[in-house]
Amino acid sequence: MEAIIGEERKERLSRRYGEEDSVLIGTGGYVSPDPHLWEDVLTAVVIRRPVLLKGPTGSGKTKLAESVSGFFSQPMHQVNCSVDLDAEALLGYKTIIQKEGRTEIDFVDGPVIHAMKNGHILYIDEINMAKPETLPILHSVLDHRRMLTNPFTGEVISAHPDFNVIAAINEGYVGTVPMNEALKNRFIAFHVPYLGMQETRELLESEFPDAPSVLIATMLDISEDLREQVRNGLLEDEAASIRSLIDATELALHIGPERAVRYAVAEKMEDRGERQLVMDLVRTRIR
Ligand SMILES: Nc1ncnc2c1ncn2[C@@H]1O[C@H](COP(=O)(O)OP(=O)(O)OP(=O)(O)O)[C@@H](O)[C@H]1O
Ligand SMILES: [Mg+2]
């Protein structure tokens, strides 16, 4: 572990977490797929348990975390995990500063310590992309101790009573590793599925209040067909992604649904047969 890091890396890290723009209060807007999920997640947050959101890409995990932040008006720090995530990216780094004409060593708090001290939410995205040896640093933060001894400074930090952790994973995707059991055991885990048809309708209507109702109806019909083919095993799960549907609907406002679904859904399928099937389904729905 470097004691004092170079300028280039410092700049990279400070871009990652030093700037205030990485700390935001979310706006809300999460639509719950069932009557319980939203309230149950809020309950876990209120009783100060770390929350783990598990679900496919584009199912609203980040949106859910942002909505928790919005609900409690509690700022949220985001950490995106990758194989190069290390202790400095989580905890902070030592730097040299000039103070009253003297050179001193200072420590710049990273997102974990900042959130702990200020009672903010720490959102750890794609936690199963991190190298397994990096995250045990967080074990004492995530269990009843809610504290951390900063290995760089020796400082003992006890979390502010409002401090919360929300983590998200896409299970089984390329580049992910199964989460270490001791880490997983510290979380209350929630499955975050794609929305059902009724809730998807609500979401599209609130996202696109000015869209022609015939266009919304067409997009919902297409979504229903895509889901059916996912259930039949003919399309990969991501064909039903809510993110892709929102993107397709937004594009369709400008270029029509056929090309919109091609770009937002079909072109992302690996398999040529699946791309063809998506487009065949779309054509049967265009009015
Ligand atoms: N249940 C939902 N309620 C509100 N918006 C949703 C919901 N599901 C998906 N969305 C919308 O779909 C888009 C993708 O959602 P989000 O980024 O939260 O997904 P994610 O699960 O975090 O995906 P990834 O695993 O790829 O990070 C956003 O525009 C989000 O607003
Ligand atoms: Mg996300």
Short mmCIF file of C-alpha atoms and ligand atoms in Angstrom, two decimals:
data_model
loop_
_atom_site.label_atom_id
_atom_site.label_comp_id
_atom_site.label_asym_id
_atom_site.label_seq_id
_atom_site.Cartn_x
_atom_site.Cartn_y
_atom_site.Cartn_z
CA MET A 1 0.00 0.00 0.00
CA GLU A 2 1.51 3.32 -0.99
CA ALA A 3 1.88 5.72 1.93
CA ILE A 4 1.60 8.83 -0.15
CA ILE A 5 0.24 8.58 -3.63
CA GLY A 6 1.40 10.24 -6.82
CA GLU A 7 -0.27 13.27 -8.40
CA GLU A 8 -1.78 11.36 -11.28
CA ARG A 9 -3.44 8.77 -9.09
CA LYS A 10 -4.55 11.44 -6.66
CA GLU A 11 -6.27 13.24 -9.48
CA ARG A 12 -7.96 10.04 -10.59
CA LEU A 13 -9.16 9.25 -7.07
CA SER A 14 -10.34 12.76 -6.38
CA ARG A 15 -12.29 12.68 -9.61
CA ARG A 16 -13.80 9.44 -8.32
CA TYR A 17 -14.84 10.64 -4.91
CA GLY A 18 -13.34 13.93 -3.80
CA GLU A 19 -15.71 16.18 -5.67
CA GLU A 20 -19.04 17.03 -4.17
CA ASP A 21 -20.82 16.00 -7.37
CA SER A 22 -20.36 12.35 -6.38
CA VAL A 23 -22.54 13.08 -3.34
CA LEU A 24 -26.13 13.63 -4.31
CA ILE A 25 -29.55 13.46 -2.80
CA GLY A 26 -31.64 11.21 -5.06
CA THR A 27 -34.88 12.37 -6.59
CA GLY A 28 -37.09 9.35 -5.95
CA GLY A 29 -39.37 7.85 -8.55
CA TYR A 30 -38.79 4.15 -7.91
CA VAL A 31 -41.91 2.09 -8.69
CA SER A 32 -42.18 -1.01 -6.50
CA PRO A 33 -42.81 -4.29 -8.35
CA ASP A 34 -45.01 -5.49 -5.47
CA PRO A 35 -46.70 -3.84 -2.49
CA HIS A 36 -43.89 -4.81 -0.12
CA LEU A 37 -40.47 -4.34 -1.68
CA TRP A 38 -40.19 -0.57 -1.28
CA GLU A 39 -41.49 -0.58 2.31
CA ASP A 40 -39.38 -3.55 3.32
CA VAL A 41 -36.22 -1.91 1.98
CA LEU A 42 -37.11 1.27 3.87
CA THR A 43 -37.63 -0.79 7.03
CA ALA A 44 -34.20 -2.40 6.73
CA VAL A 45 -32.69 1.07 6.24
CA VAL A 46 -34.53 2.45 9.28
CA ILE A 47 -33.23 -0.35 11.50
CA ARG A 48 -29.73 0.39 10.14
CA ARG A 49 -29.07 -2.87 8.38
CA PRO A 50 -26.95 -2.91 5.23
CA VAL A 51 -29.20 -3.58 2.23
CA LEU A 52 -28.19 -5.77 -0.70
CA LEU A 53 -30.18 -5.34 -3.92
CA LYS A 54 -29.91 -8.30 -6.30
CA GLY A 55 -31.37 -8.18 -9.77
CA PRO A 56 -30.79 -8.10 -13.51
CA THR A 57 -29.43 -5.10 -15.36
CA GLY A 58 -31.91 -2.24 -15.73
CA SER A 59 -34.28 -3.50 -13.03
CA GLY A 60 -34.08 -0.28 -11.02
CA LYS A 61 -31.54 -1.10 -8.28
CA THR A 62 -29.74 2.23 -8.59
CA LYS A 63 -33.07 4.01 -8.93
CA LEU A 64 -34.25 2.29 -5.73
CA ALA A 65 -31.15 3.41 -3.81
CA GLU A 66 -31.55 6.97 -5.15
CA SER A 67 -35.18 6.90 -4.06
CA VAL A 68 -34.20 5.85 -0.52
CA SER A 69 -31.77 8.79 -0.49
CA GLY A 70 -34.56 11.07 -1.70
CA PHE A 71 -37.08 9.69 0.79
CA PHE A 72 -34.85 10.47 3.77
CA SER A 73 -33.26 13.55 2.14
CA GLN A 74 -30.00 11.81 2.91
CA PRO A 75 -26.99 12.39 0.65
CA MET A 76 -25.64 9.30 -1.09
CA HIS A 77 -22.01 8.53 -1.94
CA GLN A 78 -21.49 6.08 -4.75
CA VAL A 79 -18.64 3.60 -5.13
CA ASN A 80 -18.45 1.66 -8.40
CA CYS A 81 -16.61 -1.58 -7.87
CA SER A 82 -14.18 -3.00 -10.39
CA VAL A 83 -11.19 -5.30 -10.12
CA ASP A 84 -8.92 -2.31 -9.51
CA LEU A 85 -10.97 -1.07 -6.54
CA ASP A 86 -8.61 -0.83 -3.58
CA ALA A 87 -8.51 0.43 -0.01
CA GLU A 88 -7.62 3.95 -1.13
CA ALA A 89 -10.60 4.19 -3.44
CA LEU A 90 -12.83 3.21 -0.51
CA LEU A 91 -11.19 4.91 2.45
CA GLY A 92 -9.12 7.79 1.13
CA TYR A 93 -5.49 8.69 0.67
CA LYS A 94 -2.63 10.62 2.21
CA THR A 95 -1.52 13.78 0.51
CA ILE A 96 0.99 16.56 1.11
CA ILE A 97 -0.43 20.00 1.86
CA GLN A 98 1.11 23.40 2.60
CA LYS A 99 -0.23 24.88 5.81
CA GLU A 100 1.00 28.18 7.21
CA GLY A 101 4.22 27.84 5.23
CA ARG A 102 4.82 24.30 6.48
CA THR A 103 4.57 21.05 4.59
CA GLU A 104 2.19 18.60 6.26
CA ILE A 105 0.72 15.22 5.51
CA ASP A 106 -3.05 15.25 5.35
CA PHE A 107 -5.59 12.50 4.79
CA VAL A 108 -8.41 12.99 2.29
CA ASP A 109 -11.45 11.01 3.37
CA GLY A 110 -12.85 8.64 0.75
CA PRO A 111 -16.52 7.78 0.32
CA VAL A 112 -16.75 5.19 3.10
CA ILE A 113 -15.27 7.42 5.78
CA HIS A 114 -17.09 10.49 4.53
CA ALA A 115 -20.45 8.70 4.62
CA MET A 116 -19.71 7.18 8.04
CA LYS A 117 -18.78 10.50 9.61
CA ASN A 118 -21.64 12.47 8.10
CA GLY A 119 -24.45 9.93 8.41
CA HIS A 120 -24.89 9.62 4.65
CA ILE A 121 -25.83 6.63 2.51
CA LEU A 122 -22.96 4.65 0.99
CA TYR A 123 -24.08 3.03 -2.29
CA ILE A 124 -21.71 0.27 -3.41
CA ASP A 125 -22.55 -0.64 -6.99
CA GLU A 126 -21.63 -4.02 -8.50
CA ILE A 127 -20.12 -5.16 -5.22
CA ASN A 128 -19.45 -8.60 -6.75
CA MET A 129 -17.05 -7.08 -9.31
CA ALA A 130 -14.52 -6.13 -6.62
CA LYS A 131 -11.53 -8.36 -5.87
CA PRO A 132 -12.57 -10.55 -2.90
CA GLU A 133 -9.57 -9.40 -0.84
CA THR A 134 -10.59 -5.72 -0.96
CA LEU A 135 -13.92 -5.81 0.79
CA PRO A 136 -13.12 -7.45 4.15
CA ILE A 137 -11.97 -3.93 5.15
CA LEU A 138 -15.68 -3.20 5.37
CA HIS A 139 -16.69 -6.11 7.62
CA SER A 140 -16.60 -4.10 10.84
CA VAL A 141 -18.46 -1.26 9.12
CA LEU A 142 -21.24 -3.57 8.00
CA ASP A 143 -21.93 -5.48 11.21
CA HIS A 144 -23.11 -4.38 14.65
CA ARG A 145 -19.78 -2.66 15.30
CA ARG A 146 -20.44 0.04 12.66
CA MET A 147 -16.85 1.18 13.00
CA LEU A 148 -13.58 1.15 11.14
CA THR A 149 -9.92 1.55 12.03
CA ASN A 150 -8.41 3.49 9.15
CA PRO A 151 -5.31 1.46 8.18
CA PHE A 152 -3.65 4.58 6.71
CA THR A 153 -3.93 6.78 9.80
CA GLY A 154 -4.91 4.53 12.73
CA GLU A 155 -7.99 6.70 13.26
CA VAL A 156 -10.96 4.82 14.75
CA ILE A 157 -14.19 5.95 13.13
CA SER A 158 -17.58 5.12 14.61
CA ALA A 159 -20.41 5.55 12.16
CA HIS A 160 -22.87 8.41 12.64
CA PRO A 161 -26.27 6.95 13.74
CA ASP A 162 -27.83 7.80 10.34
CA PHE A 163 -25.13 6.08 8.28
CA ASN A 164 -26.49 3.42 5.90
CA VAL A 165 -25.09 1.08 3.30
CA ILE A 166 -26.90 -0.07 0.17
CA ALA A 167 -25.10 -2.42 -2.22
CA ALA A 168 -26.18 -3.79 -5.60
CA ILE A 169 -25.27 -6.85 -7.63
CA ASN A 170 -26.10 -8.41 -10.98
CA GLU A 171 -25.76 -12.08 -10.19
CA GLY A 172 -24.00 -14.36 -12.62
CA TYR A 173 -22.86 -11.70 -15.12
CA VAL A 174 -19.46 -11.82 -16.82
CA GLY A 175 -16.76 -10.36 -14.59
CA THR A 176 -18.68 -10.97 -11.36
CA VAL A 177 -17.47 -13.34 -8.67
CA PRO A 178 -19.72 -15.02 -6.09
CA MET A 179 -19.86 -12.78 -3.04
CA ASN A 180 -17.81 -13.94 -0.09
CA GLU A 181 -20.23 -15.55 2.41
CA ALA A 182 -19.03 -13.50 5.38
CA LEU A 183 -19.63 -10.32 3.42
CA LYS A 184 -23.03 -11.41 2.11
CA ASN A 185 -24.08 -12.54 5.58
CA ARG A 186 -23.86 -8.96 6.85
CA PHE A 187 -26.60 -7.75 4.50
CA ILE A 188 -30.38 -7.99 4.38
CA ALA A 189 -30.89 -9.13 0.78
CA PHE A 190 -33.71 -8.18 -1.58
CA HIS A 191 -34.47 -9.49 -5.05
CA VAL A 192 -35.25 -6.60 -7.40
CA PRO A 193 -37.08 -7.99 -10.45
CA TYR A 194 -38.20 -6.25 -13.61
CA LEU A 195 -41.58 -4.59 -13.11
CA GLY A 196 -44.78 -6.40 -14.06
CA MET A 197 -47.02 -5.01 -16.83
CA GLN A 198 -49.27 -2.93 -14.57
CA GLU A 199 -46.36 -1.16 -12.87
CA THR A 200 -44.52 -0.75 -16.18
CA ARG A 201 -47.58 1.08 -17.53
CA GLU A 202 -47.52 3.39 -14.48
CA LEU A 203 -43.82 4.02 -14.97
CA LEU A 204 -44.07 4.81 -18.70
CA GLU A 205 -47.04 7.10 -18.11
CA SER A 206 -45.21 9.03 -15.44
CA GLU A 207 -41.92 9.16 -17.39
CA PHE A 208 -43.62 10.28 -20.61
CA PRO A 209 -46.72 12.24 -19.60
CA ASP A 210 -46.91 14.04 -22.95
CA ALA A 211 -46.39 10.99 -25.18
CA PRO A 212 -49.32 9.99 -27.43
CA SER A 213 -51.29 7.27 -25.64
CA VAL A 214 -51.19 5.09 -28.77
CA LEU A 215 -47.40 5.10 -28.65
CA ILE A 216 -47.36 4.11 -24.96
CA ALA A 217 -49.87 1.34 -25.71
CA THR A 218 -47.69 0.06 -28.58
CA MET A 219 -44.57 0.05 -26.44
CA LEU A 220 -46.40 -1.82 -23.67
CA ASP A 221 -47.68 -4.40 -26.17
CA ILE A 222 -44.14 -4.89 -27.46
CA SER A 223 -42.87 -5.21 -23.90
CA GLU A 224 -45.49 -7.85 -23.14
CA ASP A 225 -44.50 -9.86 -26.23
CA LEU A 226 -40.81 -9.63 -25.32
CA ARG A 227 -41.53 -10.87 -21.80
CA GLU A 228 -43.53 -13.78 -23.14
CA GLN A 229 -40.60 -14.86 -25.31
CA VAL A 230 -38.25 -14.48 -22.33
CA ARG A 231 -40.58 -16.78 -20.35
CA ASN A 232 -40.55 -19.22 -23.29
CA GLY A 233 -36.77 -19.23 -23.19
CA LEU A 234 -36.49 -17.78 -26.71
CA LEU A 235 -34.99 -14.44 -25.67
CA GLU A 236 -32.39 -13.59 -23.04
CA ASP A 237 -33.68 -11.93 -19.84
CA GLU A 238 -32.34 -8.51 -20.78
CA ALA A 239 -34.89 -8.31 -23.61
CA ALA A 240 -37.33 -7.44 -20.80
CA SER A 241 -35.08 -4.76 -19.25
CA ILE A 242 -37.00 -1.73 -18.07
CA ARG A 243 -34.03 0.48 -18.96
CA SER A 244 -34.17 -0.71 -22.57
CA LEU A 245 -37.94 -0.15 -22.69
CA ILE A 246 -37.59 3.41 -21.40
CA ASP A 247 -34.82 4.10 -23.92
CA ALA A 248 -36.90 2.60 -26.72
CA THR A 249 -39.92 4.69 -25.76
CA GLU A 250 -37.90 7.88 -25.64
CA LEU A 251 -36.38 7.16 -29.05
CA ALA A 252 -39.78 6.17 -30.44
CA LEU A 253 -41.05 9.69 -29.71
CA HIS A 254 -38.65 10.88 -32.42
CA ILE A 255 -38.05 8.05 -34.85
CA GLY A 256 -40.99 5.65 -34.47
CA PRO A 257 -41.17 2.36 -32.56
CA GLU A 258 -39.66 -0.02 -35.10
CA ARG A 259 -36.23 1.59 -35.34
CA ALA A 260 -36.39 2.55 -31.68
CA VAL A 261 -36.79 -1.05 -30.53
CA ARG A 262 -34.14 -2.17 -33.00
CA TYR A 263 -31.56 0.15 -31.44
CA ALA A 264 -32.62 -0.06 -27.79
CA VAL A 265 -33.38 -3.80 -27.62
CA ALA A 266 -32.64 -5.95 -30.69
CA GLU A 267 -29.10 -4.76 -31.48
CA LYS A 268 -28.00 -5.65 -27.96
CA MET A 269 -28.91 -9.33 -28.35
CA GLU A 270 -25.85 -11.50 -29.01
CA ASP A 271 -27.76 -14.02 -31.09
CA ARG A 272 -28.86 -13.20 -34.63
CA GLY A 273 -32.00 -15.33 -34.28
CA GLU A 274 -32.98 -13.38 -31.17
CA ARG A 275 -32.46 -10.06 -32.93
CA GLN A 276 -34.70 -11.30 -35.73
CA LEU A 277 -37.36 -12.51 -33.31
CA VAL A 278 -37.48 -9.13 -31.53
CA MET A 279 -38.01 -7.34 -34.83
CA ASP A 280 -40.67 -9.83 -35.96
CA LEU A 281 -42.56 -9.21 -32.72
CA VAL A 282 -42.32 -5.45 -33.16
CA ARG A 283 -43.70 -5.56 -36.68
CA THR A 284 -46.81 -7.42 -35.55
CA ARG A 285 -47.50 -4.62 -33.05
CA ILE A 286 -46.99 -1.51 -35.14
CA ARG A 287 -50.36 0.12 -35.79
N1 LIG B 1 -38.93 -0.13 -10.68
C1 LIG B 1 -38.51 0.97 -11.30
N2 LIG B 1 -38.98 2.18 -10.91
C2 LIG B 1 -38.56 3.32 -11.52
N3 LIG B 1 -37.68 3.34 -12.54
C3 LIG B 1 -37.18 2.16 -12.97
C4 LIG B 1 -37.57 0.92 -12.36
N4 LIG B 1 -36.93 -0.09 -13.00
C5 LIG B 1 -36.17 0.50 -13.92
N5 LIG B 1 -36.31 1.84 -13.91
C6 LIG B 1 -35.67 2.80 -14.82
O1 LIG B 1 -34.84 2.05 -15.69
C7 LIG B 1 -33.56 2.65 -15.84
C8 LIG B 1 -32.51 1.70 -15.29
O2 LIG B 1 -32.64 1.60 -13.87
P1 LIG B 1 -31.37 1.43 -12.92
O3 LIG B 1 -30.23 2.17 -13.49
O4 LIG B 1 -31.80 1.76 -11.55
O5 LIG B 1 -31.13 -0.14 -13.07
P2 LIG B 1 -30.07 -1.08 -12.32
O6 LIG B 1 -30.83 -2.22 -11.77
O7 LIG B 1 -29.27 -0.25 -11.39
O8 LIG B 1 -29.19 -1.59 -13.53
P3 LIG B 1 -27.63 -2.02 -13.55
O9 LIG B 1 -27.55 -3.32 -12.84
O10 LIG B 1 -27.33 -2.15 -15.01
O11 LIG B 1 -26.86 -0.92 -12.87
C9 LIG B 1 -33.62 3.98 -15.09
O12 LIG B 1 -34.00 4.97 -16.01
C10 LIG B 1 -34.73 3.76 -14.08
O13 LIG B 1 -35.35 4.95 -13.76
MG MG B 2 -27.26 0.32 -11.35
#
